Amino acid sequence: MNQIDPDQVQVILATDCGSTTTKAILIQKLEGVYRQTHRGEAPTTVEEPFADVTMGVINSVTEVEELSGRKLVDESGRIIQPASGDEGCDIYISTSSAGGGLQMMVAGVVAEMTAASAKRAALGAGAIVMDVISANDKRKPHEQINRIRELRPDMILVSGGTDGGNTTQVVQIAELIAPAKPQPRFGKEFTMPLIYAGNKDAAPLIEKVFDESIDLSIVPNLRPKMEMENLGPARDMIHDMFLEHVMAHAPGYDKLMGWTDAPIMPTPAAVGNILQRIAKDKKINVVGVDIGGATTDVFSVFDKTFNRTVSANLGMSYSISNVCAESGMENILRWVHFDMDERELRNRVKNKMIRPTTIPQSKEALIFEQAVAREALRLAYIQHKEFATTLKGVQQQRTVGDTFSQEAGGQTIVDNMKLNLLVASGGVLSHAPRMHQTALLLVDAFEPEGVTHLAKDSIFMMPHLGVLAEVHTKAAVEVFEKDCLIYLGTCVAAKGLGKPDKLCFTFTLRGDTLNESGEMNFGDIRLLPLGPEETATITCEPSRNFDLGAGPGKKIEQEVRGGTVGLILDARGRPLRLPVDRPACQKAIAKWVDAIGLYPEPEEALV
Amino acid sequence: MAKAYTPGLKVTNRITHRCRRILPIDGEVLVEVGDEVGARDIVAQTFMPGDVIPVNLANLLSLPPADVTECMLKQKGDKIEIGDPLARTKGIFGMMKNTYVSRHAGTIEAVSEVTGQIILRGEPIPVQIDAYLAGRVVEVLESQGVVIEADVSFVQGIFGIGGEAHGRMTMACERHDQELTADLITEEMNDCVIIGGARMTYEAISKAREVGAVAVVSGGMDDQDLKDFLGYDLGVAITGNEDVGLTVIVTEGFGEIAMAVRTFKLLKSREGDIAAVNGATQIRAGVMRPEILIPLSEEEKAHEQESGHSEGLLEIGRPVRIIRDPYFGMIGEVGGLPAEPQTLDSGSKARVLEVALDSGESVVVPRANVELIEG
Amino acid sequence: MKHSRVSPLRLLFLLALVSSLASATHGQEADDGVVSSPPRPPSNLRAVDYPMDKGEKIDLTWDLSLDDPENVSTYLVYRSRTDKEIEKKIADDRKKFIDAVKTAATEGLFGEGWKDRMADLTQEQLTHVREVRSRAAERAETTFSSDPTSEDNVYKFLGTAMPGENEFVIDKLDGKKSYTFMVKAVGTDLSQSAGVVTEVGLTPVLQWFDGEWNTSGGRFWLSIIILVFCGAVVFWILRARSGKPIRVRKIAGLEAVDEAVGRATEMGRPILFVPGIQDMNDIQTIAAMTILSHISKTAAEYDAKIEVPTARSLVMTTARETVQASYLTAGKPDAYNQDLIYYVTDEQFGFVAYLSGMMVREKPAACFYMGAFYAESLILAETGNHVGAIQIAGTAMPAQLPFFVAACDYTLIGEEFFAASAYLSGSPEELGSLKGQDVGKIIVVFLMFIGITLFTLAALTSANPGLSSIFRNMGDFLKNVILT
């Protein structure tokens, strides 16, 4: 890898090798600012008959080359580095989630403590956690062994015990893993990488348990004390192992690794990276979501703490049927403002599952699909909230005043009131026919409170920028702001519940283009025009039961940012409750759909 | 993209099909290249390592873990039967000794001084693999398995449950759009692969199971019936390991939908032949669809293979099936391929195509919502 | 209510009246020549069984005397005596008569106040007295006669009714006997009218329900209250059984058990459980055992060590049984070690000294204090805090709660401590009764609130007597009728 002088960098090329497509983007310095200029796409070529990931990379880069007129690939099929004149690039980086990404199994002593910390480390490193083995997971030892045998993870992470703490059970877990002889996913000739990040006193004992069929690496304990988590070393080791074992054995990656200026990252790790970077730079709290066909990833950064969860079976095509099964058809149908035949819908859902590539043609189908998306996102966010907690097993400090308000440890750190930016990506969100739909989907599913900016990732550029941030933070942040995010607008929502049509809050807006004031009654939602790059100052005075961030009934004054959708004033209350009675629910939804203008008649409807 | 590539399901009356029969772990292959094998012949076998049983002797004998090794009566590698004494404490002055008698059979694999537990490994579990497809062995993968090849009539379904099965093909329905109801299933269909027409009802599948049929194939099925039959709501389309008594294959999709005429005719023409079916479906990377394989007899092999269209390309005149509402399940031919994306009713822009339906009507649908009927 | 409220003044008056009446009757017999104009008697006397009682009451009504109110000062109410009562009355009368004769005879000899002079009498005098007395008694014996059918013997005076009143409730009757009744009017000059008598005998009947909603002393409101309270419990149990989830407020202290045990597991340190310093007869110790069973089950699942030092031998035995059962339920009977549950000393501070020392040495990662605690609460909690343990306390000792709250991570307060068993087991019966009891408590609080409000309003509106008395009456009704 070359040493890079950040100031000299003019052209950056980044690729993301997904499981089906490889995407390339070109970032250039224009008038002193880094902008994303061109992009290209090609099918990923990890599997037979090509079995060389670089072919897909070159194909996608060639498309960028054609569009930009800049020569990036030389005759021998290599990316030209460094840039000179109209040729080549200064930095080339890549991420990968090809072949299903990084799949891991983690183990710890107590499911809610070291095992949870291990899971956090693995998820944060961009892995999919296939299973968590712990001493208290209610499985019998032989069941655990069978499970370890069945799984074919790329890597195993074992933790357990604080430093100086438990050794017996840590060794016990190792003793379960060793005879199970887990097989790595790729081929038989490779040894299974296993990272031990538990009680340091147990490390020598652990070494004795495993034979040569396991490639054991020992890193500092990820939970040295109950009160402290130290995920960094374990995460770094996961990345190293990812490159050394998983990537090295995937076809063509050895070649690709030789080209890049920064280590190849698992795609989700890169997304997490850029979100953390942005949160830190701008001192804000961010939630990002990526809803795919099979899984939904939720990322959050609250008070500098990063969390990621993968909801493995919540998705919009392969897993759509599971969303319906988990949330229940009646919960999905409450988002639909007209009658639908449930039996037919269930068949439609199953048909989408078995033919995942189809797209909704009629408006009804679209509305239904977006209703499913709301539930999928809602469930994924609930799972995220449950996982993103403060540490469990920590001593609490109390005063007599806490007599009647003793809070348990391990409370979620996700606080919608503190949330500043909500970023959406993934097919159903970024390819919705109208941005209004994306915006309301986010508001309905995540229920942001107070003032929250809504944005979507234009072309799923976050992975690229995540790796770029490692080598050139400035470029990454600039492109993120300018090209990656499309601001949809701002949502101002009051927390609390009230009686329908009673005053929720009053607002006054002052801005260059928008000067308005009015009242919002409970149950109302309103969209005010505020274009991209426009801002306004909103002053809101909530009534007694409602909170906009300053406390119940307290006035707030804040700047809001416009976007392609505008300013959404939401007085529907939090938690968002829909009427239980079906006709009343339909009426409410219809009112909201109308207020935002979600589904207008298309100008030239084809069919 | 000058040409649209739209994968479809294979339905062909003659194809040379290869199937790989692989052991889960290394073992012994019992056949050689060139051997003719029957569907139920065993082609490879092996022994899976037995179940692992941890026994915590330290707790059972109230010993410090470090003392467990000294107290062992059997050593690492020894075979243990149920009732064998495993370990004995030293007691006090040689008195009051405590003995642990094994409650499991197996081999001692490890003795731990840290946790005080020993690991017993049970008897190896034999694993055998049959040929599944009657045909000829064309390749032997050393100690892993074999590849078998046969000329077959091949029908891919869209979705199935249940694993591999063999049986004689029997038609239950007269027409491709006839619903498969319980009264069409008779006692004689024992051990058969029952071919229906349109939607199959829950009662019909249950009856098929009662009479001992090995598989039911039909055009469509209601989600509710599937749920009733499985006993739970299927969340993710990864199937094949259900223990429901028979294999069920849906060729077109969910709902009231008739089997494609072509599929129906093909299956009907092979009535009475032995078929190998597999309901295993996996709709993720590395798609797997349920299949019906009917090996051809010698005289059939002599016939010319019919010529088909070029693979997977959407061209004017090719038969397609619409796979999304509002025209779900309708079959027609590609009537036109407008190049420019058009706005759909839903408001999104997408590339579309015109389909001339069999009824004579012509409809416009997104290209993503059709699949080729391949031959 | 009307007839039961008797003012002291009126009572005095009545007493005077009755005694004078008795003498008047006597006088009438002795001297027929006294001129009197008795009022006309009341008429149409009706006796009906009193509704909603336990078979002891009869309701008497009559039409007022035609002289009422000019010449009626009161009505006298009588009931018939039963045969046995008549016998008894005659026997009593006889005894009284004999005694009176004897007394009169003695007095004849020694004058009044002879009793005081008894000591001065000589032996002979005494013998003489005895003779005189026995002779007098014999005489009296033969002269006494009483007609069992006479009105005086048959009817027993029960009470009075004021002029204008035409009803009377007779209480304390025998449900197996039949009674007739008599009412007389008394004129202003205390002369009595003839008695009006019910023709047919009436037996009071036992009813299914005792008391009407607006009378005090009845069981109507009690039954309502029991129905509501028990009904609530039954209702919630049925509801819980039908599968409807019952939401119980999260008790942080119990939720945190997993956390505390987990911490001990991860840190490889023991869990300490102190079941108070009282014996098994204390309800708090019993509650502590319920919680111990839960904690030790969790500990068994996590494979953590749980230590239970006790201050009473019986508690040790119970704790051992409890923990062993939990290990069995958790499927790890082999991991149970009874040596970790032991008796220390009955001495309060000896026990505490042991615990403090042990905590400092072994540094348990989780400490549970469940049961009855006294002065040792803060010593234990502070030591535990110092060694860095997650501490969960539970006690119903109000005086110790503040110490526990301040020094422990979680505290189960009084009722929470007892609700723990329902909370932990999650069985519909226990949860249902918990919820049902809550409903009862809510009703009690609600009634208290209403009562306080009514009496406060009555006091505030004292300037307006009408309004004030409405509030006061409502309050009285609540207090005297509903809640008695």
mmCIF file of C-alpha atoms in Angstrom, chain A residues 105-217:
data_model
loop_
_atom_site.group_PDB
_atom_site.id
_atom_site.type_symbol
_atom_site.label_atom_id
_atom_site.label_comp_id
_atom_site.label_asym_id
_atom_site.label_seq_id
_atom_site.Cartn_x
_atom_site.Cartn_y
_atom_site.Cartn_z
ATOM 1 C CA MET A 105 -20.564 -17.647 15.062
ATOM 2 C CA VAL A 106 -19.938 -16.059 18.433
ATOM 3 C CA ALA A 107 -19.797 -17.503 21.914
ATOM 4 C CA GLY A 108 -19.665 -16.109 25.406
ATOM 5 C CA VAL A 109 -20.464 -17.127 28.946
ATOM 6 C CA VAL A 110 -23.642 -15.190 29.681
ATOM 7 C CA ALA A 111 -25.879 -14.417 26.723
ATOM 8 C CA GLU A 112 -26.667 -10.878 27.864
ATOM 9 C CA MET A 113 -23.124 -9.972 28.833
ATOM 10 C CA THR A 114 -19.933 -11.275 27.239
ATOM 11 C CA ALA A 115 -21.832 -13.075 24.501
ATOM 12 C CA ALA A 116 -23.732 -9.869 23.718
ATOM 13 C CA SER A 117 -20.477 -7.931 23.663
ATOM 14 C CA ALA A 118 -18.994 -10.516 21.317
ATOM 15 C CA LYS A 119 -22.053 -10.219 19.099
ATOM 16 C CA ARG A 120 -21.699 -6.452 19.077
ATOM 17 C CA ALA A 121 -18.054 -6.787 18.077
ATOM 18 C CA ALA A 122 -18.911 -9.155 15.240
ATOM 19 C CA LEU A 123 -21.837 -7.082 13.975
ATOM 20 C CA GLY A 124 -19.790 -3.930 14.213
ATOM 21 C CA ALA A 125 -17.116 -5.571 12.108
ATOM 22 C CA GLY A 126 -19.752 -6.135 9.441
ATOM 23 C CA ALA A 127 -20.468 -9.773 10.029
ATOM 24 C CA ILE A 128 -23.706 -11.682 9.951
ATOM 25 C CA VAL A 129 -23.999 -13.501 13.249
ATOM 26 C CA MET A 130 -25.341 -16.968 12.528
ATOM 27 C CA ASP A 131 -25.709 -18.059 16.121
ATOM 28 C CA VAL A 132 -24.706 -17.101 19.627
ATOM 29 C CA ILE A 133 -23.599 -19.901 21.921
ATOM 30 C CA SER A 134 -23.622 -19.169 25.633
ATOM 31 C CA ALA A 135 -23.694 -21.041 28.899
ATOM 32 C CA ASN A 136 -27.258 -19.925 29.562
ATOM 33 C CA ASP A 137 -28.841 -20.238 26.135
ATOM 34 C CA LYS A 138 -31.046 -23.033 27.498
ATOM 35 C CA ARG A 139 -29.569 -25.596 25.155
ATOM 36 C CA LYS A 140 -28.063 -28.797 26.361
ATOM 37 C CA PRO A 141 -24.355 -29.224 25.622
ATOM 38 C CA HIS A 142 -24.956 -31.842 22.952
ATOM 39 C CA GLU A 143 -27.490 -29.580 21.261
ATOM 40 C CA GLN A 144 -24.934 -26.805 21.247
ATOM 41 C CA ILE A 145 -22.348 -29.135 19.737
ATOM 42 C CA ASN A 146 -24.778 -30.243 17.046
ATOM 43 C CA ARG A 147 -25.517 -26.633 16.253
ATOM 44 C CA ILE A 148 -21.828 -25.784 15.964
ATOM 45 C CA ARG A 149 -21.436 -28.717 13.621
ATOM 46 C CA GLU A 150 -24.331 -27.683 11.431
ATOM 47 C CA LEU A 151 -23.193 -24.113 11.016
ATOM 48 C CA ARG A 152 -20.465 -23.434 8.600
ATOM 49 C CA PRO A 153 -19.261 -20.020 9.658
ATOM 50 C CA ASP A 154 -16.341 -18.166 8.166
ATOM 51 C CA MET A 155 -15.015 -17.406 11.591
ATOM 52 C CA ILE A 156 -15.697 -17.967 15.285
ATOM 53 C CA LEU A 157 -15.340 -15.410 18.051
ATOM 54 C CA VAL A 158 -15.138 -16.701 21.607
ATOM 55 C CA SER A 159 -15.242 -14.482 24.632
ATOM 56 C CA GLY A 160 -16.257 -14.928 28.242
ATOM 57 C CA GLY A 161 -15.312 -13.873 31.709
ATOM 58 C CA THR A 162 -13.902 -10.595 32.833
ATOM 59 C CA ASP A 163 -10.161 -10.381 33.262
ATOM 60 C CA GLY A 164 -9.451 -12.339 36.405
ATOM 61 C CA GLY A 165 -12.965 -13.699 36.378
ATOM 62 C CA ASN A 166 -14.554 -16.874 35.133
ATOM 63 C CA THR A 167 -12.253 -19.444 33.548
ATOM 64 C CA THR A 168 -14.160 -22.688 33.961
ATOM 65 C CA GLN A 169 -17.053 -21.860 31.762
ATOM 66 C CA VAL A 170 -14.902 -20.185 29.146
ATOM 67 C CA VAL A 171 -12.869 -23.338 28.815
ATOM 68 C CA GLN A 172 -16.085 -25.340 28.838
ATOM 69 C CA ILE A 173 -17.291 -23.468 25.783
ATOM 70 C CA ALA A 174 -13.984 -24.062 24.057
ATOM 71 C CA GLU A 175 -14.348 -27.720 24.936
ATOM 72 C CA LEU A 176 -17.697 -27.755 23.168
ATOM 73 C CA ILE A 177 -16.296 -26.142 20.061
ATOM 74 C CA ALA A 178 -13.178 -28.272 19.798
ATOM 75 C CA PRO A 179 -14.803 -31.694 19.383
ATOM 76 C CA ALA A 180 -17.514 -30.274 17.157
ATOM 77 C CA LYS A 181 -14.767 -29.524 14.629
ATOM 78 C CA PRO A 182 -16.605 -26.724 12.835
ATOM 79 C CA GLN A 183 -16.043 -26.680 9.109
ATOM 80 C CA PRO A 184 -15.321 -23.418 7.342
ATOM 81 C CA ARG A 185 -17.689 -22.464 4.575
ATOM 82 C CA PHE A 186 -15.084 -22.361 1.863
ATOM 83 C CA GLY A 187 -13.429 -25.677 1.195
ATOM 84 C CA LYS A 188 -12.003 -28.278 3.442
ATOM 85 C CA GLU A 189 -8.321 -27.476 3.216
ATOM 86 C CA PHE A 190 -8.546 -24.271 5.228
ATOM 87 C CA THR A 191 -8.390 -24.151 8.957
ATOM 88 C CA MET A 192 -11.181 -22.469 10.845
ATOM 89 C CA PRO A 193 -10.145 -19.065 12.191
ATOM 90 C CA LEU A 194 -11.107 -18.651 15.832
ATOM 91 C CA ILE A 195 -10.572 -15.454 17.760
ATOM 92 C CA TYR A 196 -10.401 -15.622 21.512
ATOM 93 C CA ALA A 197 -11.233 -12.354 23.253
ATOM 94 C CA GLY A 198 -12.119 -13.451 26.765
ATOM 95 C CA ASN A 199 -10.640 -13.623 30.236
ATOM 96 C CA LYS A 200 -6.894 -13.285 29.815
ATOM 97 C CA ASP A 201 -6.288 -15.826 32.577
ATOM 98 C CA ALA A 202 -8.055 -18.453 30.545
ATOM 99 C CA ALA A 203 -6.056 -17.860 27.371
ATOM 100 C CA PRO A 204 -3.321 -20.460 28.097
ATOM 101 C CA LEU A 205 -5.987 -23.029 28.904
ATOM 102 C CA ILE A 206 -7.836 -22.209 25.722
ATOM 103 C CA GLU A 207 -4.677 -22.745 23.714
ATOM 104 C CA LYS A 208 -4.452 -26.256 25.094
ATOM 105 C CA VAL A 209 -8.009 -27.116 24.122
ATOM 106 C CA PHE A 210 -7.669 -26.542 20.390
ATOM 107 C CA ASP A 211 -5.552 -28.577 18.028
ATOM 108 C CA GLU A 212 -4.132 -27.623 14.630
ATOM 109 C CA SER A 213 -7.526 -27.820 12.909
ATOM 110 C CA ILE A 214 -8.287 -24.402 14.409
ATOM 111 C CA ASP A 215 -6.351 -21.251 13.664
ATOM 112 C CA LEU A 216 -6.481 -19.614 17.069
ATOM 113 C CA SER A 217 -5.637 -15.958 17.616
#
